[in-house]
PDB file of C-alpha atoms in Angstrom:
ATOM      1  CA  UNK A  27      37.238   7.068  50.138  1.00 51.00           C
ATOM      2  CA  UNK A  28      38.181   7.266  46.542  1.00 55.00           C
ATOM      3  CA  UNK A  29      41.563   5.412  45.812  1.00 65.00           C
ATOM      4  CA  UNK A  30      44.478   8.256  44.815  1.00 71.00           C
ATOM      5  CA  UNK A  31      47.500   8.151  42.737  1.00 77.00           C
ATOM      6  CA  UNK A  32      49.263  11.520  43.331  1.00 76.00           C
ATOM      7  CA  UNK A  33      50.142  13.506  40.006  1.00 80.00           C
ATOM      8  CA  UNK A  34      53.622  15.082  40.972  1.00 76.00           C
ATOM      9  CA  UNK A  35      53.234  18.640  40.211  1.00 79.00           C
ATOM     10  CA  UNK A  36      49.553  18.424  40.542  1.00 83.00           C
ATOM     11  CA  UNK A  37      46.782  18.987  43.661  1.00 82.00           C
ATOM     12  CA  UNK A  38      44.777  16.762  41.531  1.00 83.00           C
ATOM     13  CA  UNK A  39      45.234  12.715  41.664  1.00 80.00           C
ATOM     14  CA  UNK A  40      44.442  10.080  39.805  1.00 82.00           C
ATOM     15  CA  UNK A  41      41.110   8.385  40.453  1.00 85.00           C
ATOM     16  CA  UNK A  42      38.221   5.962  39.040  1.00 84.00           C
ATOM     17  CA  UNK A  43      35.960   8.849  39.429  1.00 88.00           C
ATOM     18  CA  UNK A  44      35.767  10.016  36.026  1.00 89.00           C
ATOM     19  CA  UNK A  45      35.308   5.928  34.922  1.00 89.00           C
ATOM     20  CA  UNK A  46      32.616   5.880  37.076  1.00 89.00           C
ATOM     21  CA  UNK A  47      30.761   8.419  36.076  1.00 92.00           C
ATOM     22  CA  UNK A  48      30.965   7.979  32.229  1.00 92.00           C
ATOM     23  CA  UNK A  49      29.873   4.389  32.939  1.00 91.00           C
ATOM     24  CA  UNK A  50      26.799   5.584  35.392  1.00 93.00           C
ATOM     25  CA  UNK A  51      25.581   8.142  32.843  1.00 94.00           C
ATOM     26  CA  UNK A  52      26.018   5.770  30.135  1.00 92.00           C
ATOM     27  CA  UNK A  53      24.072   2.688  31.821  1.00 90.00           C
ATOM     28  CA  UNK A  54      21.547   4.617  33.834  1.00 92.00           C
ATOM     29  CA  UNK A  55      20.691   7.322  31.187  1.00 92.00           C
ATOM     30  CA  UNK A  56      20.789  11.564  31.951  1.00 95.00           C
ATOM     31  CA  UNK A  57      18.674  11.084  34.688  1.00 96.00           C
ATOM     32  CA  UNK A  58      19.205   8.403  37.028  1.00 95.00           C
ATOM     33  CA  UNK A  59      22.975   9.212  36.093  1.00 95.00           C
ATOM     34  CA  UNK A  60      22.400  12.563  37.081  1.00 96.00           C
ATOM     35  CA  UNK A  61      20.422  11.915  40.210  1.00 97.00           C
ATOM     36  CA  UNK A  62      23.229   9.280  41.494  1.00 95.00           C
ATOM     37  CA  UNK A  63      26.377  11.652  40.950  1.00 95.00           C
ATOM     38  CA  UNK A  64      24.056  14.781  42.337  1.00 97.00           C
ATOM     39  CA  UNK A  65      23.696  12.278  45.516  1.00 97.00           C
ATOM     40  CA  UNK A  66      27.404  11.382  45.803  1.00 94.00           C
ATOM     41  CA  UNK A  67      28.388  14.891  45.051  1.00 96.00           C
ATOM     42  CA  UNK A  68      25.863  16.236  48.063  1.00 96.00           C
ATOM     43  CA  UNK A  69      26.758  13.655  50.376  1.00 96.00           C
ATOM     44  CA  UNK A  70      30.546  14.755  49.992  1.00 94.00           C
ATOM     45  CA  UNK A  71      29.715  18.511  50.566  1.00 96.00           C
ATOM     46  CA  UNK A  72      27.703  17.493  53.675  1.00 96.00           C
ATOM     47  CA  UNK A  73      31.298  15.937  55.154  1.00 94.00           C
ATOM     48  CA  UNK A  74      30.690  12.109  54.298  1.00 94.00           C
ATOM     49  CA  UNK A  75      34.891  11.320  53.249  1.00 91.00           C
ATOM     50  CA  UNK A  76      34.692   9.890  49.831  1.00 85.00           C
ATOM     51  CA  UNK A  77      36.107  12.072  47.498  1.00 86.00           C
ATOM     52  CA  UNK A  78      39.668  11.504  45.935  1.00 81.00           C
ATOM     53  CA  UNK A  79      41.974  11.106  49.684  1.00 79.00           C
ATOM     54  CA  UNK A  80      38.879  10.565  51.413  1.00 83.00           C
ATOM     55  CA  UNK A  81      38.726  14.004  51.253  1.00 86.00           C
ATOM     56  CA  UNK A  82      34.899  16.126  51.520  1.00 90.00           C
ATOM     57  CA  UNK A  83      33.647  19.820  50.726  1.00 92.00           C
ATOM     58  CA  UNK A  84      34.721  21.920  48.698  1.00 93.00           C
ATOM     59  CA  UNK A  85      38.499  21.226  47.338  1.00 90.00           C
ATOM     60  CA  UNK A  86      40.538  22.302  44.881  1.00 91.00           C
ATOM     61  CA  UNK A  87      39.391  19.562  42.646  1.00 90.00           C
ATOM     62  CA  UNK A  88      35.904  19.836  43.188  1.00 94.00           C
ATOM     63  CA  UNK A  89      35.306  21.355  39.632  1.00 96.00           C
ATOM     64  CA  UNK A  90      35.879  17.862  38.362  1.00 95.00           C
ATOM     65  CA  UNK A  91      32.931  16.621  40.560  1.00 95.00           C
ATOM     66  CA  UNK A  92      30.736  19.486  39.103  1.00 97.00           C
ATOM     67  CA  UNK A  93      32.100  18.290  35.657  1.00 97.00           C
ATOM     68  CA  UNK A  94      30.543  14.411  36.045  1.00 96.00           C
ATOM     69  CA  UNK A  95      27.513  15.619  36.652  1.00 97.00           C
ATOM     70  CA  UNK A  96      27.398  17.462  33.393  1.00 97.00           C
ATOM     71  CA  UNK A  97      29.244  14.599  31.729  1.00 97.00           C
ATOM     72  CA  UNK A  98      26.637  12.032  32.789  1.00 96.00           C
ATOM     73  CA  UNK A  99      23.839  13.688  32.304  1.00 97.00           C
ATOM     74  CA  UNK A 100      25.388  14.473  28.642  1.00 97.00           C
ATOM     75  CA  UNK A 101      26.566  10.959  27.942  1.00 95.00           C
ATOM     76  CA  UNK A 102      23.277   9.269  29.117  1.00 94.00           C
ATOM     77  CA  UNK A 103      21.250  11.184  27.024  1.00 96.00           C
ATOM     78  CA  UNK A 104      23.398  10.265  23.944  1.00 96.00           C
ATOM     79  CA  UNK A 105      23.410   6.744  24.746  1.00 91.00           C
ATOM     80  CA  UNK A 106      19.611   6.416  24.650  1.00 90.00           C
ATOM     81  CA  UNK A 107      19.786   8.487  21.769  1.00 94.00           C
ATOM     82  CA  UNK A 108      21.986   5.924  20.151  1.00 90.00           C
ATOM     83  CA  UNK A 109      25.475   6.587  20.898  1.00 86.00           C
ATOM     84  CA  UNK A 110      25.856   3.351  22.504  1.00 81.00           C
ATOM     85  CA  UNK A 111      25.002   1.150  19.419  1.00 84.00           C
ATOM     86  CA  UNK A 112      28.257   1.343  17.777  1.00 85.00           C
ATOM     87  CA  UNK A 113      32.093   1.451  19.149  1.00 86.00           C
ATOM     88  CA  UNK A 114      33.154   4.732  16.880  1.00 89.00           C
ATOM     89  CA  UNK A 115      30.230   6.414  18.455  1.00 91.00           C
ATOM     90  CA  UNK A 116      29.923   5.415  21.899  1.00 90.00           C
ATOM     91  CA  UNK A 117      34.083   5.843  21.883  1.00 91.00           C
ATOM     92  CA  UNK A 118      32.952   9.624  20.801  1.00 93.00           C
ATOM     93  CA  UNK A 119      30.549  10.188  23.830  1.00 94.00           C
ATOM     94  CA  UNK A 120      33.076   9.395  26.233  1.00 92.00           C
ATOM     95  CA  UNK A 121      35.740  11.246  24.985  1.00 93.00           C
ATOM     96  CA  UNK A 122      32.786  14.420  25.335  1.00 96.00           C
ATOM     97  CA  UNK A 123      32.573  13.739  28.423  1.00 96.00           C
ATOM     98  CA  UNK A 124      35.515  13.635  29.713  1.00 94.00           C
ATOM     99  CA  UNK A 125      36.083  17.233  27.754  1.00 96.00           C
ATOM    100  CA  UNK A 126      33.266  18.417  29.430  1.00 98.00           C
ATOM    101  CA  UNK A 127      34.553  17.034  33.027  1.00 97.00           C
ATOM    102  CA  UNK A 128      37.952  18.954  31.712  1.00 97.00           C
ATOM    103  CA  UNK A 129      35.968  22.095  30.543  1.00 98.00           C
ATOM    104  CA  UNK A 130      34.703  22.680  34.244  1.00 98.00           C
ATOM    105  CA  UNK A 131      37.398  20.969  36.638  1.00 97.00           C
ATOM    106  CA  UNK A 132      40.265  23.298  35.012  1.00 98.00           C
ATOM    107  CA  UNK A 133      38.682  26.752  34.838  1.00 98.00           C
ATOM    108  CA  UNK A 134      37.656  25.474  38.471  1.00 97.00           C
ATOM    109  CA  UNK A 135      41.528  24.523  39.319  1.00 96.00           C
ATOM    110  CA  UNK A 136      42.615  27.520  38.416  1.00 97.00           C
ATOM    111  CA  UNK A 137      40.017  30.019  40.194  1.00 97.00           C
ATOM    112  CA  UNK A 138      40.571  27.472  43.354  1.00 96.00           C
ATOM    113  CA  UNK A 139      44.239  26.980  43.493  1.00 95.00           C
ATOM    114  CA  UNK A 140      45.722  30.883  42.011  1.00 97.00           C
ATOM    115  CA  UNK A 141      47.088  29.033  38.961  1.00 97.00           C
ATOM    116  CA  UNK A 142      46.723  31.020  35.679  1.00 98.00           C
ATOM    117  CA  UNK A 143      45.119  29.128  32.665  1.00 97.00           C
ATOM    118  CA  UNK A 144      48.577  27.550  31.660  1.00 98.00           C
ATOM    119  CA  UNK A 145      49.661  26.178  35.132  1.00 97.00           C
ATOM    120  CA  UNK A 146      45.837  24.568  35.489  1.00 97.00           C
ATOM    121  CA  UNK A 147      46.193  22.760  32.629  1.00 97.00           C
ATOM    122  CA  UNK A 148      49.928  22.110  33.071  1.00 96.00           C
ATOM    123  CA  UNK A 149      48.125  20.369  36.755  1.00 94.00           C
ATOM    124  CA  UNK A 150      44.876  19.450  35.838  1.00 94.00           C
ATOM    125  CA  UNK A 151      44.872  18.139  32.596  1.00 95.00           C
ATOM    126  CA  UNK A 152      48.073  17.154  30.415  1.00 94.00           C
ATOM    127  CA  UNK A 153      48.982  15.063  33.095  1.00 92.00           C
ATOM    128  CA  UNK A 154      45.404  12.915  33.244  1.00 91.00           C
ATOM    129  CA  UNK A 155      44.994  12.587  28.695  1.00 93.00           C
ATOM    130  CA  UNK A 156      46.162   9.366  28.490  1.00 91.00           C
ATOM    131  CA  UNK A 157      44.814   7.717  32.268  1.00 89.00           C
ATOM    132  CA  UNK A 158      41.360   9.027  30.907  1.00 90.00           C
ATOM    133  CA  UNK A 159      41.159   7.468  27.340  1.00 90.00           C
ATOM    134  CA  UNK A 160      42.468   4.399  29.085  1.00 89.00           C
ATOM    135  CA  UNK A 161      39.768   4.985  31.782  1.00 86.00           C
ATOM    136  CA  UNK A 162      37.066   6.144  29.007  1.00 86.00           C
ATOM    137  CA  UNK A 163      38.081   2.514  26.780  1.00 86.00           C
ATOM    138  CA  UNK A 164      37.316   0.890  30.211  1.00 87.00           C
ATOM    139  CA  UNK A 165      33.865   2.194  31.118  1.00 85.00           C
ATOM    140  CA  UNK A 166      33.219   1.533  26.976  1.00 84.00           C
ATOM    141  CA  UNK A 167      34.031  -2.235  27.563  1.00 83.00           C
ATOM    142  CA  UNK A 168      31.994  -2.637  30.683  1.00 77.00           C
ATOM    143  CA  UNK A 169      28.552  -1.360  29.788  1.00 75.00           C
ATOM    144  CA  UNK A 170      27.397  -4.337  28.365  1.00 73.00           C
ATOM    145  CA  UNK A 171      27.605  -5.880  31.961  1.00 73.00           C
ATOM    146  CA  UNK A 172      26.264  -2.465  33.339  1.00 75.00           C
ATOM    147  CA  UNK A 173      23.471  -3.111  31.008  1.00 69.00           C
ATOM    148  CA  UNK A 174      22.606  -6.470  32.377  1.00 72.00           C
ATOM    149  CA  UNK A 175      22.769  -4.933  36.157  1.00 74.00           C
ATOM    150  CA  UNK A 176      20.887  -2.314  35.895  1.00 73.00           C
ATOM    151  CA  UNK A 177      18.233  -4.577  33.475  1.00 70.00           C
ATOM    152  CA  UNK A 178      19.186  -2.684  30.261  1.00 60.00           C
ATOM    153  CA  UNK A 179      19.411  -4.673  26.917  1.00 53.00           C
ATOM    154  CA  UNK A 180      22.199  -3.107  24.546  1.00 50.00           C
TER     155      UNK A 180
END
């Protein structure tokens, strides 16, 4: 199960997920990155307890999931399209994607949990901006060694 850190105020926690999957998309490319989150994501709808509490199914936070798939997909196909080759740029692509992780996960929130469009992103949002960049600054510092696992020359 993912590790949590509870957001006071908010049914969504803190988690590497969102690292993880601008990292995956980034080093594997739309595809695999795709294919690997579309595997995780269908493994925790089938009941296998990995998502954020070692929860599974369909949650309140499940938009987010839905969200890294788009993101990875998004953010692998700008890497190979260049994205990657310079800090400004590749800092760019992962702040995308974690708007488009935001873009679905909130609007998902707030069908999910009852919360109008202010009290999702009261929840699911303002509370995660900075944890994200810092995540996103992360998953930007570690592709060079994701490079070299998955065989990938930068």
């Amino acid at each position: 199960a993912a590790k949590v850190w509870p957001v006071p105020g908010s049914p969504v926690p803190v988690t590497g997920q969102t690292f993880a999957a601008l990292l995956v998309g980034t080093a594997l490319g739309a595809g695999r990155g795709l294919a690997s989150l579309a595997l995780y994501a269908l493994l925790g709808l089938a009941g296998l307890p990995w998502f954020a509490g070692g929860g599974s199914g369909v949650t309140v936070s499940f938009g987010y999931i839905l969200g890294m798939l788009l993101a990875a997909t998004v953010v692998g196909a700008l890497a190979r399209r260049g994205a990657d080759r310079s800090v400004l740029r590749m800092a760019g692509t992962m702040l995308l994607g974690e708007a488009i992780i935001y873009a679905i996960g909130v609007p998902y929130l707030a069908l999910a949990a009852d919360l109008t469009t202010a009290q999702a992103v009261a929840a699911g949002l303002t509370p995660f901006l900075i944890g994200d960049a810092v995540k996103a600054a992360l998953a930007m510092g570690l592709l060079p060694a994701a490079w070299k696992f998955v065989k990938r020359e930068g």
